[in-house]
CSV table of C-alpha atoms in Angstrom, one decimal:
chain,number,residue,atom,x,y,z
A,1,UNK,CA,16.5,26.2,-22.6
A,2,UNK,CA,13.8,28.5,-21.2
A,3,UNK,CA,11.0,26.0,-21.5
A,4,UNK,CA,12.7,23.3,-19.4
A,5,UNK,CA,11.9,22.6,-15.8
A,6,UNK,CA,14.4,22.5,-13.0
A,7,UNK,CA,14.6,19.5,-10.5
A,8,UNK,CA,12.2,21.1,-8.0
A,9,UNK,CA,9.6,21.7,-10.7
A,10,UNK,CA,9.9,18.2,-12.0
A,11,UNK,CA,9.5,16.8,-8.4
A,12,UNK,CA,6.5,19.1,-8.0
A,13,UNK,CA,4.9,17.5,-11.1
A,14,UNK,CA,5.5,14.0,-9.8
A,15,UNK,CA,4.1,14.9,-6.3
A,16,UNK,CA,1.2,16.7,-7.7
A,17,UNK,CA,0.1,13.7,-9.7
A,18,UNK,CA,0.3,11.5,-6.7
A,19,UNK,CA,-1.1,13.9,-4.1
A,20,UNK,CA,-3.4,16.3,-6.0
A,21,UNK,CA,-2.5,19.1,-3.5
A,22,UNK,CA,-0.6,22.1,-4.8
A,23,UNK,CA,1.0,23.3,-1.5
A,24,UNK,CA,1.9,19.8,-0.2
A,25,UNK,CA,3.4,18.8,-3.5
A,26,UNK,CA,5.5,22.0,-3.6
A,27,UNK,CA,6.8,21.5,0.0
A,28,UNK,CA,7.7,17.8,-0.8
A,29,UNK,CA,9.5,19.1,-3.9
A,30,UNK,CA,11.7,21.3,-1.8
A,31,UNK,CA,10.0,24.7,-2.1
A,32,UNK,CA,9.9,26.8,1.1
A,33,UNK,CA,6.7,26.2,3.0
A,34,UNK,CA,6.1,29.9,3.3
A,35,UNK,CA,5.8,30.3,-0.5
A,36,UNK,CA,4.9,26.7,-1.4
A,37,UNK,CA,1.3,27.5,-2.6
A,38,UNK,CA,2.4,30.4,-4.8
A,39,UNK,CA,5.4,28.4,-6.2
A,40,UNK,CA,3.2,25.4,-6.9
A,41,UNK,CA,0.6,27.5,-8.7
A,42,UNK,CA,3.4,29.1,-10.8
A,43,UNK,CA,4.6,25.6,-11.7
A,44,UNK,CA,1.0,24.7,-12.8
A,45,UNK,CA,0.9,27.7,-15.1
A,46,UNK,CA,3.9,26.5,-17.1
A,47,UNK,CA,3.0,24.6,-20.3
A,48,UNK,CA,5.9,22.2,-19.8
A,49,UNK,CA,4.7,21.3,-16.3
A,50,UNK,CA,1.1,20.8,-17.6
A,51,UNK,CA,2.4,18.4,-20.3
A,52,UNK,CA,4.5,16.4,-17.8
A,53,UNK,CA,1.6,16.2,-15.4
A,54,UNK,CA,-0.7,15.0,-18.2
A,55,UNK,CA,1.9,12.3,-19.2
A,56,UNK,CA,2.3,11.2,-15.6
A,57,UNK,CA,-1.4,10.9,-15.2
A,58,UNK,CA,-1.7,8.8,-18.3
A,59,UNK,CA,0.9,6.4,-16.8
A,60,UNK,CA,-0.7,6.5,-13.4
A,61,UNK,CA,-4.1,6.0,-14.8
A,62,UNK,CA,-3.1,2.4,-15.5
A,63,UNK,CA,-2.1,1.9,-11.9
A,64,UNK,CA,-5.3,3.5,-10.8
A,65,UNK,CA,-7.3,1.0,-12.9
A,66,UNK,CA,-5.3,-1.8,-11.2
A,67,UNK,CA,-6.0,-0.4,-7.8
A,68,UNK,CA,-9.7,-0.1,-8.5
A,69,UNK,CA,-9.8,-3.6,-10.0
A,70,UNK,CA,-8.2,-5.0,-6.9
A,71,UNK,CA,-10.7,-3.2,-4.6
A,72,UNK,CA,-13.6,-4.5,-6.7
A,73,UNK,CA,-12.3,-8.1,-6.4
A,74,UNK,CA,-12.1,-7.7,-2.7
A,75,UNK,CA,-15.5,-6.2,-2.4
A,76,UNK,CA,-17.4,-8.4,-4.9
A,77,UNK,CA,-15.1,-11.4,-5.4
A,78,UNK,CA,-16.1,-15.0,-4.6
A,79,UNK,CA,-14.9,-16.7,-1.5
A,80,UNK,CA,-16.0,-20.2,-2.7
A,81,UNK,CA,-12.4,-21.5,-3.0
A,82,UNK,CA,-11.6,-20.3,0.5
A,83,UNK,CA,-14.6,-22.2,1.8
A,84,UNK,CA,-13.5,-25.3,-0.1
A,85,UNK,CA,-10.1,-25.0,1.5
A,86,UNK,CA,-11.5,-24.6,5.0
A,87,UNK,CA,-13.9,-27.6,4.8
A,88,UNK,CA,-11.5,-30.0,3.1
A,89,UNK,CA,-10.8,-33.0,5.2
A,90,UNK,CA,-7.2,-33.1,4.1
A,91,UNK,CA,-4.9,-30.5,2.6
A,92,UNK,CA,-5.5,-30.5,-1.2
A,93,UNK,CA,-2.5,-31.2,-3.4
A,94,UNK,CA,-0.3,-28.3,-4.4
A,95,UNK,CA,-1.6,-28.3,-8.0
A,96,UNK,CA,-5.2,-27.9,-6.7
A,97,UNK,CA,-4.2,-25.1,-4.3
A,98,UNK,CA,-2.4,-23.3,-7.1
A,99,UNK,CA,-5.6,-23.1,-9.1
A,100,UNK,CA,-7.7,-21.7,-6.2
A,101,UNK,CA,-8.7,-18.1,-6.3
A,102,UNK,CA,-7.6,-16.9,-2.9
A,103,UNK,CA,-7.4,-13.2,-3.6
A,104,UNK,CA,-9.9,-12.4,-0.9
A,105,UNK,CA,-7.9,-14.3,1.7
A,106,UNK,CA,-5.9,-12.1,4.1
A,107,UNK,CA,-4.5,-14.9,6.3
A,108,UNK,CA,-4.3,-18.6,6.6
A,109,UNK,CA,-3.0,-20.4,9.7
A,110,UNK,CA,-3.2,-23.8,11.4
A,111,UNK,CA,-4.9,-23.7,14.8
A,112,UNK,CA,-4.4,-26.0,17.7
A,113,UNK,CA,-6.4,-29.2,17.3
A,114,UNK,CA,-5.6,-29.6,13.6
A,115,UNK,CA,-7.9,-27.1,12.1
A,116,UNK,CA,-7.3,-24.3,9.7
A,117,UNK,CA,-8.3,-20.7,10.2
A,118,UNK,CA,-8.8,-18.6,7.1
A,119,UNK,CA,-9.4,-14.8,7.4
A,120,UNK,CA,-10.9,-12.9,4.5
A,121,UNK,CA,-10.5,-9.2,3.7
A,122,UNK,CA,-13.3,-7.0,4.9
A,123,UNK,CA,-15.8,-6.3,2.1
A,124,UNK,CA,-17.2,-3.3,3.8
A,125,UNK,CA,-13.7,-1.7,4.1
A,126,UNK,CA,-13.0,-2.5,0.5
A,127,UNK,CA,-16.2,-0.7,-0.6
A,128,UNK,CA,-15.3,2.2,1.6
A,129,UNK,CA,-11.8,2.4,0.1
A,130,UNK,CA,-13.3,2.2,-3.4
A,131,UNK,CA,-15.6,5.1,-2.5
A,132,UNK,CA,-12.7,7.1,-1.1
A,133,UNK,CA,-10.5,6.3,-4.1
A,134,UNK,CA,-13.1,7.3,-6.7
A,135,UNK,CA,-13.8,10.5,-4.8
A,136,UNK,CA,-10.2,11.4,-4.5
A,137,UNK,CA,-9.4,10.9,-8.1
A,138,UNK,CA,-12.5,12.9,-9.1
A,139,UNK,CA,-11.5,15.7,-6.8
A,140,UNK,CA,-7.9,15.8,-8.1
A,141,UNK,CA,-9.1,15.9,-11.7
A,142,UNK,CA,-11.6,18.6,-10.9
A,143,UNK,CA,-8.9,20.7,-9.2
A,144,UNK,CA,-6.5,20.2,-12.0
A,145,UNK,CA,-9.2,21.2,-14.6
A,146,UNK,CA,-10.0,24.3,-12.5
A,147,UNK,CA,-6.3,25.3,-12.3
A,148,UNK,CA,-5.8,24.8,-16.0
A,149,UNK,CA,-8.9,26.9,-16.7
A,150,UNK,CA,-7.7,29.6,-14.4
A,151,UNK,CA,-4.2,29.5,-16.0
A,152,UNK,CA,-5.8,29.8,-19.5
A,153,UNK,CA,-8.0,32.6,-18.3
A,154,UNK,CA,-5.0,34.4,-16.8
A,155,UNK,CA,-3.0,34.1,-20.0
A,156,UNK,CA,-5.9,35.4,-22.0
A,157,UNK,CA,-6.2,38.4,-19.7
A,158,UNK,CA,-2.5,39.1,-20.1
A,159,UNK,CA,-2.9,38.9,-23.9
A,160,UNK,CA,-5.9,41.2,-23.9
A,161,UNK,CA,-4.0,43.8,-21.7
A,162,UNK,CA,-1.2,44.0,-24.2
């Protein structure tokens, strides 16, 4: 079937959705590094490749939303339950602990002398990661849109020449 993709092309699509970089995706898919950019761009011109990338992005968009949600919880979430745990005179019962929101807790350990040390995730780093994540997804989407526009323009030029 002429419209089907070979294994390298399918791997390129998967890598491209994950990485957003044409050359790197092509190299990881097994194309020679000397021609990886050209080979990757050729893949992106194929309608079947474009459809697979679109489908994979739809699936990965769910994961992206989960990642962003987690980063938001780290950056803006409450640490009230962690404070409660630290200042409890005795270890709360298991059923109480199971209801605590400890998402922001990165580490809990007993220290010498009977105390408990609770470390929280760094809110500043979570905000920085959110910023990076949002910028990288925007850049990847913008690059893909540009390539699709170029591919469409190129096919129109071929049509007009014939």
